[in-house]
CSV table of C-alpha atoms and ligand atoms in Angstrom, one decimal:
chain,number,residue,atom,x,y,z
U,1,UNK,CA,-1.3,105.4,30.4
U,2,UNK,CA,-2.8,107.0,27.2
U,3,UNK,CA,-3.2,110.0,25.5
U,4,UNK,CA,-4.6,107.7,22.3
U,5,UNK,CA,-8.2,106.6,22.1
U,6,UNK,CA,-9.1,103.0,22.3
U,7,UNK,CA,-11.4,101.9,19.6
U,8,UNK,CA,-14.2,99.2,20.1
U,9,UNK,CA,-15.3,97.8,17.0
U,10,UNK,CA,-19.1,96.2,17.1
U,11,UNK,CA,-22.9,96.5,17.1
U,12,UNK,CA,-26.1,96.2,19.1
U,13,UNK,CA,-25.5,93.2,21.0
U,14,UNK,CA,-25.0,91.9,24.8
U,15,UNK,CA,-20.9,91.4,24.3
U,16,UNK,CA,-20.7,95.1,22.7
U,17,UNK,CA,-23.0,96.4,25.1
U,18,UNK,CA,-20.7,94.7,28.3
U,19,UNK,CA,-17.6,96.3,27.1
U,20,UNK,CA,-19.2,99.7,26.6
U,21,UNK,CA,-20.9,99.6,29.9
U,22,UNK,CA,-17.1,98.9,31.6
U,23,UNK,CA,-15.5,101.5,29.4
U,24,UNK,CA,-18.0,104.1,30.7
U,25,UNK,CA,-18.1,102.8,34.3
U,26,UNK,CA,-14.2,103.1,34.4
U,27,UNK,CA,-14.6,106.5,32.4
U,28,UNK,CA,-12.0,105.2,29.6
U,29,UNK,CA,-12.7,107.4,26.5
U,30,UNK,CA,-13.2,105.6,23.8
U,31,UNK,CA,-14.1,105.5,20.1
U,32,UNK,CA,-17.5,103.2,19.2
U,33,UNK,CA,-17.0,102.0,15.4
U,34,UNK,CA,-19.9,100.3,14.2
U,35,UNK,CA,-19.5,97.7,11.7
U,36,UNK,CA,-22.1,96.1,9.6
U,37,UNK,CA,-23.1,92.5,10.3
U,38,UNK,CA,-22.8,91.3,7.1
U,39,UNK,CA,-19.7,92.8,5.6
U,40,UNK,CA,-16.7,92.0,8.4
U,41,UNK,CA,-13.8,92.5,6.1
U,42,UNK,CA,-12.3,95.3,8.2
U,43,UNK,CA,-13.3,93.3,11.5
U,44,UNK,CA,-10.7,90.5,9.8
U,45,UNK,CA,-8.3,92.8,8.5
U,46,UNK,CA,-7.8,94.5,12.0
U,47,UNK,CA,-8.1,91.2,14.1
U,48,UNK,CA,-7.9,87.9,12.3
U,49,UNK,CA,-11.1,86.7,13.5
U,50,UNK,CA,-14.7,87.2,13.0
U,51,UNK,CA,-17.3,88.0,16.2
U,52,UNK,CA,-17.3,91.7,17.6
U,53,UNK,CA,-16.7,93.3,20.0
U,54,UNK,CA,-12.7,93.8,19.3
U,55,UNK,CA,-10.6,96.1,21.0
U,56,UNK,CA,-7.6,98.1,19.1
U,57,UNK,CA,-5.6,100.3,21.9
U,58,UNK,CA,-2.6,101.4,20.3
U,59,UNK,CA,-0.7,98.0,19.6
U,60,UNK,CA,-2.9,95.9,21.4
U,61,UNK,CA,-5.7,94.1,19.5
U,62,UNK,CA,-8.2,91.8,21.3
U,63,UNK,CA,-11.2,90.0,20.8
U,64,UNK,CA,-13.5,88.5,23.2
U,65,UNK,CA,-15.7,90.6,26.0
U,66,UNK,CA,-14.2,88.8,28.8
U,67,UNK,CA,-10.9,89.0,27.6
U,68,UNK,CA,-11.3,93.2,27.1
U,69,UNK,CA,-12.6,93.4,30.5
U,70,UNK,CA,-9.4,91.5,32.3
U,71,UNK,CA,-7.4,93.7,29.9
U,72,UNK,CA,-9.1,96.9,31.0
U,73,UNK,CA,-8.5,96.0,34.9
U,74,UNK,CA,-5.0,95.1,34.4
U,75,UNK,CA,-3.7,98.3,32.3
U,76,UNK,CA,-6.2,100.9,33.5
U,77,UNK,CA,-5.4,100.5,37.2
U,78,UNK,CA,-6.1,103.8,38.5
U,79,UNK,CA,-9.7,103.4,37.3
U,80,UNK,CA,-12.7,101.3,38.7
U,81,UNK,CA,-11.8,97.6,39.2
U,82,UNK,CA,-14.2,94.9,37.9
U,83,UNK,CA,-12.9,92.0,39.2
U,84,UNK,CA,-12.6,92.6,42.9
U,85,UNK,CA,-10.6,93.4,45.9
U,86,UNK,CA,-9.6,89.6,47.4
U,87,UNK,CA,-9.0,86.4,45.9
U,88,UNK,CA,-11.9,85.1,47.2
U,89,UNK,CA,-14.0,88.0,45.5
U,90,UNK,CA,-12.6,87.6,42.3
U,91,UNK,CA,-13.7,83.7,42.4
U,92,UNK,CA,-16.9,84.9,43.2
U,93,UNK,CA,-17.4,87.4,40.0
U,94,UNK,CA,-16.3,84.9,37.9
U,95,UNK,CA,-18.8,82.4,39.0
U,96,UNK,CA,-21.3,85.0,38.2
U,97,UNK,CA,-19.8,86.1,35.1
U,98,UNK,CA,-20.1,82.3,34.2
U,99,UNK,CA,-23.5,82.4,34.9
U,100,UNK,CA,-24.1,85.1,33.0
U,101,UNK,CA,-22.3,84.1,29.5
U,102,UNK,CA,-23.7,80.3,30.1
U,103,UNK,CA,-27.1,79.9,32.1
U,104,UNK,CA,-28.5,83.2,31.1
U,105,UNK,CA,-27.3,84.3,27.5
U,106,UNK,CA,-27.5,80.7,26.3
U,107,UNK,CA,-31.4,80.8,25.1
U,108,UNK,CA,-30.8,83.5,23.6
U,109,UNK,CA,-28.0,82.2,21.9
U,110,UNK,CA,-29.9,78.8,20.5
U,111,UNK,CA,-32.2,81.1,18.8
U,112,UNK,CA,-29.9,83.6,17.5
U,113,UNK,CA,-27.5,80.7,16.6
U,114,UNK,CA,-30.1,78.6,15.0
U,115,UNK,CA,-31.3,81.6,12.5
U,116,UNK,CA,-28.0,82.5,11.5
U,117,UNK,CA,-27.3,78.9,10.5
U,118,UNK,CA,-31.0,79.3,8.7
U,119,UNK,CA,-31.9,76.2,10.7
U,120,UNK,CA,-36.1,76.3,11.9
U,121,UNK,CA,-36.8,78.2,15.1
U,122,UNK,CA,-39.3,75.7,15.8
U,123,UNK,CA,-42.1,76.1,18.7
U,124,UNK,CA,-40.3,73.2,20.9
U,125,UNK,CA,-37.4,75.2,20.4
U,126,UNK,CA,-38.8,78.3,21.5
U,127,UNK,CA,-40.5,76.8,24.4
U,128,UNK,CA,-37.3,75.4,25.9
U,129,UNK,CA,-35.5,78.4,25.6
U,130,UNK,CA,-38.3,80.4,27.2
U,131,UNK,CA,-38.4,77.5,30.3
U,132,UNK,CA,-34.4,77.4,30.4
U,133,UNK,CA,-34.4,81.4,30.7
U,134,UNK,CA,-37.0,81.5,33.5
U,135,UNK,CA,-35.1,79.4,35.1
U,136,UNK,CA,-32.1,81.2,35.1
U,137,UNK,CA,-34.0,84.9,35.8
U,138,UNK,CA,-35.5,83.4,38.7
U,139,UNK,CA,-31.9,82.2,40.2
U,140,UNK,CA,-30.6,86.0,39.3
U,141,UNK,CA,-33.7,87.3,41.3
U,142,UNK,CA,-33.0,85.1,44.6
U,143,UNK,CA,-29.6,86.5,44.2
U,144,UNK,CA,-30.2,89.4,44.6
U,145,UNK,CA,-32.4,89.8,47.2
U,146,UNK,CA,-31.4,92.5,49.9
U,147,UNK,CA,-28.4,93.2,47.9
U,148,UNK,CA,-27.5,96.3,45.2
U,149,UNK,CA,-24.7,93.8,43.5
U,150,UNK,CA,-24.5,90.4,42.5
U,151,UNK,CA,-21.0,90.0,44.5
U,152,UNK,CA,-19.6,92.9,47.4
U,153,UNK,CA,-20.9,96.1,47.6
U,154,UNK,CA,-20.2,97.6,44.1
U,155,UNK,CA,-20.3,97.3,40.5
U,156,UNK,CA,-18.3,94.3,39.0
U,157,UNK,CA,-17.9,92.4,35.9
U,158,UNK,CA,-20.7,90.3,37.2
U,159,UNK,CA,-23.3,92.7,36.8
U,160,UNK,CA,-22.0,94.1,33.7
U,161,UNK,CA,-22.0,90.8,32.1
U,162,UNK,CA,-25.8,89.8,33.5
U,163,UNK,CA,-27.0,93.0,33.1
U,164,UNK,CA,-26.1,93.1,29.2
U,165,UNK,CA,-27.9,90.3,28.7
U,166,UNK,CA,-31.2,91.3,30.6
U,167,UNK,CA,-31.2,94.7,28.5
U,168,UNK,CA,-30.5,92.8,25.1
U,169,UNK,CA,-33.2,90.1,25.7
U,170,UNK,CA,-35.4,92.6,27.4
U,171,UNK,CA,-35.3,95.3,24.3
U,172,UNK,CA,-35.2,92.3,21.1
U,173,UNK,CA,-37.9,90.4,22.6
U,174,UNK,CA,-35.9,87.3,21.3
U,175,UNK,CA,-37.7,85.2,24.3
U,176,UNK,CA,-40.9,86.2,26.4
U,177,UNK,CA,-39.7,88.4,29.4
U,178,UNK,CA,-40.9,87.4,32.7
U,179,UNK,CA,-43.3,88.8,35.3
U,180,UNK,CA,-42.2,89.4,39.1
U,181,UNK,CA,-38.4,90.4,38.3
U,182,UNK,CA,-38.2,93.6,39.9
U,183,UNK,CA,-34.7,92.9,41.2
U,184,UNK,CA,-33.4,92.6,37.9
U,185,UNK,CA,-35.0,94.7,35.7
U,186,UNK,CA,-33.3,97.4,38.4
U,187,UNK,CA,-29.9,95.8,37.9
U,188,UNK,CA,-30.4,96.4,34.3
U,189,UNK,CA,-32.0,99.7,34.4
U,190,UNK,CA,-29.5,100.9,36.9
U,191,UNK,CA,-26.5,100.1,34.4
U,192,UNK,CA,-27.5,101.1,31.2
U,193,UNK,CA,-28.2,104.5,33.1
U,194,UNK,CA,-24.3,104.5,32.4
U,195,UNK,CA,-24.5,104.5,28.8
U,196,UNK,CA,-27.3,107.8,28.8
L,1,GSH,N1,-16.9,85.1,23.1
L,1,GSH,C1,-17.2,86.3,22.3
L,1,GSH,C2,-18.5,86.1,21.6
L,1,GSH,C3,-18.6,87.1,20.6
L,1,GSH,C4,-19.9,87.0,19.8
L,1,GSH,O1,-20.6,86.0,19.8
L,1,GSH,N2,-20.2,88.1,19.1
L,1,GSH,C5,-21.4,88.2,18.3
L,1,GSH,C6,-22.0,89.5,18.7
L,1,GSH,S1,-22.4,89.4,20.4
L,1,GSH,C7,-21.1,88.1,16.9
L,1,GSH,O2,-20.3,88.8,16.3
L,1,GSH,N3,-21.7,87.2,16.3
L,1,GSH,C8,-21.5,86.9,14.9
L,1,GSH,C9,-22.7,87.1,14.1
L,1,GSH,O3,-23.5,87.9,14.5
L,1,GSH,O4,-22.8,86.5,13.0
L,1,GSH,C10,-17.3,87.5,23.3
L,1,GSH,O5,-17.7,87.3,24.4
L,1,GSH,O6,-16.9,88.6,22.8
């Protein structure tokens, strides 16, 4: 397939940062066009929605990080797969890639979400964001004791998806970052090497 370049249209942010780090792990070229937060005419025009990251690859037009990443495994087949090699795997990544959008990325979220809607980030709120993330680091962390990956013995669509969300929380600061995480600050580390 493809002598045209796919285009991901997005900014700084964990579901941007997830497709770019299974573009570059699948070695996909591909054309980064940053849009401004504020002004998402062209992100409407080209997809009929609003939230980034969207995907244009000749006629295909997508929206949705999971949705590009099922789209990249099933047409780029001769590249890296992200979603397994069994049945049984696959059911595994996407219980981690679950955990990932929900359990993990959700403080975040109720902060981020809350501000945008100009609603009060209130210290109550904050707290049990901070308690709901620990709680969810410290699951990632068991998981991954004496093992590289979160499912099998290479990189999949569940550490992509976990690991974008570390890196984001990690680098805004949005939520206090815990101490004794060694585990997953490495997961992290180890795939954002992949975007230089
Ligand atoms: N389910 C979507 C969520 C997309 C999403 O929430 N995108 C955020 C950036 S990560 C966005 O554009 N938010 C709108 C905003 O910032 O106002 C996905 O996984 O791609």
């Amino acid at each position: 397939m493809n002598q045209r370049t796919l285009i991901i249209y997005g900014f700084e942010t964990s579901n941007n940062i997830k497709v770019r780090l299974a573009l570059e792990h699948k070695g996909i070229p591909y054309e980064f066009r940053t849009i401004e937060p504020t002004d998402r005419d062209e992100l409407v025009r080209v997809s009929g929605q609003f939230l980034t990251p969207v995907m244009v690859d000749g006629d295909v037009v997508l929206f949705d990080s999971g949705a590009i990443l099922r789209y990249l495994d099933a047409n780029y087949r001769d590249t890296p797969k992200l979603y397994g090699h069994s049945h049984s795997q696959q059911w595994e990544i996407e219980d981690w890639e679950r955990f990932g959008r929900a359990a993990l990325a959700e403080p975040m979220m109720s902060l981020v979400h809350a501000r945008v809607r100009g609603q009060e980030v209130t210290p109550a709120l904050q707290e049990e964001a901070a308690a709901n993330f620990g709680q969810a680091i410290a699951k990632l962390e068991q998981r991954l004791e004496g093992r590289q990956w979160l499912v099998g013995d290479e990189m999949t669509a569940a550490d992509i998806t976990c690991a974008a969300v570390i890196y984001r929380i990690r680098s805004s600061g949005v939520l206090p970052w815990p101490d004794g995480v060694p585990r997953t600050e490495d997961l992290a580390d180890r795939l954002m090497a992949l975007l230089g």
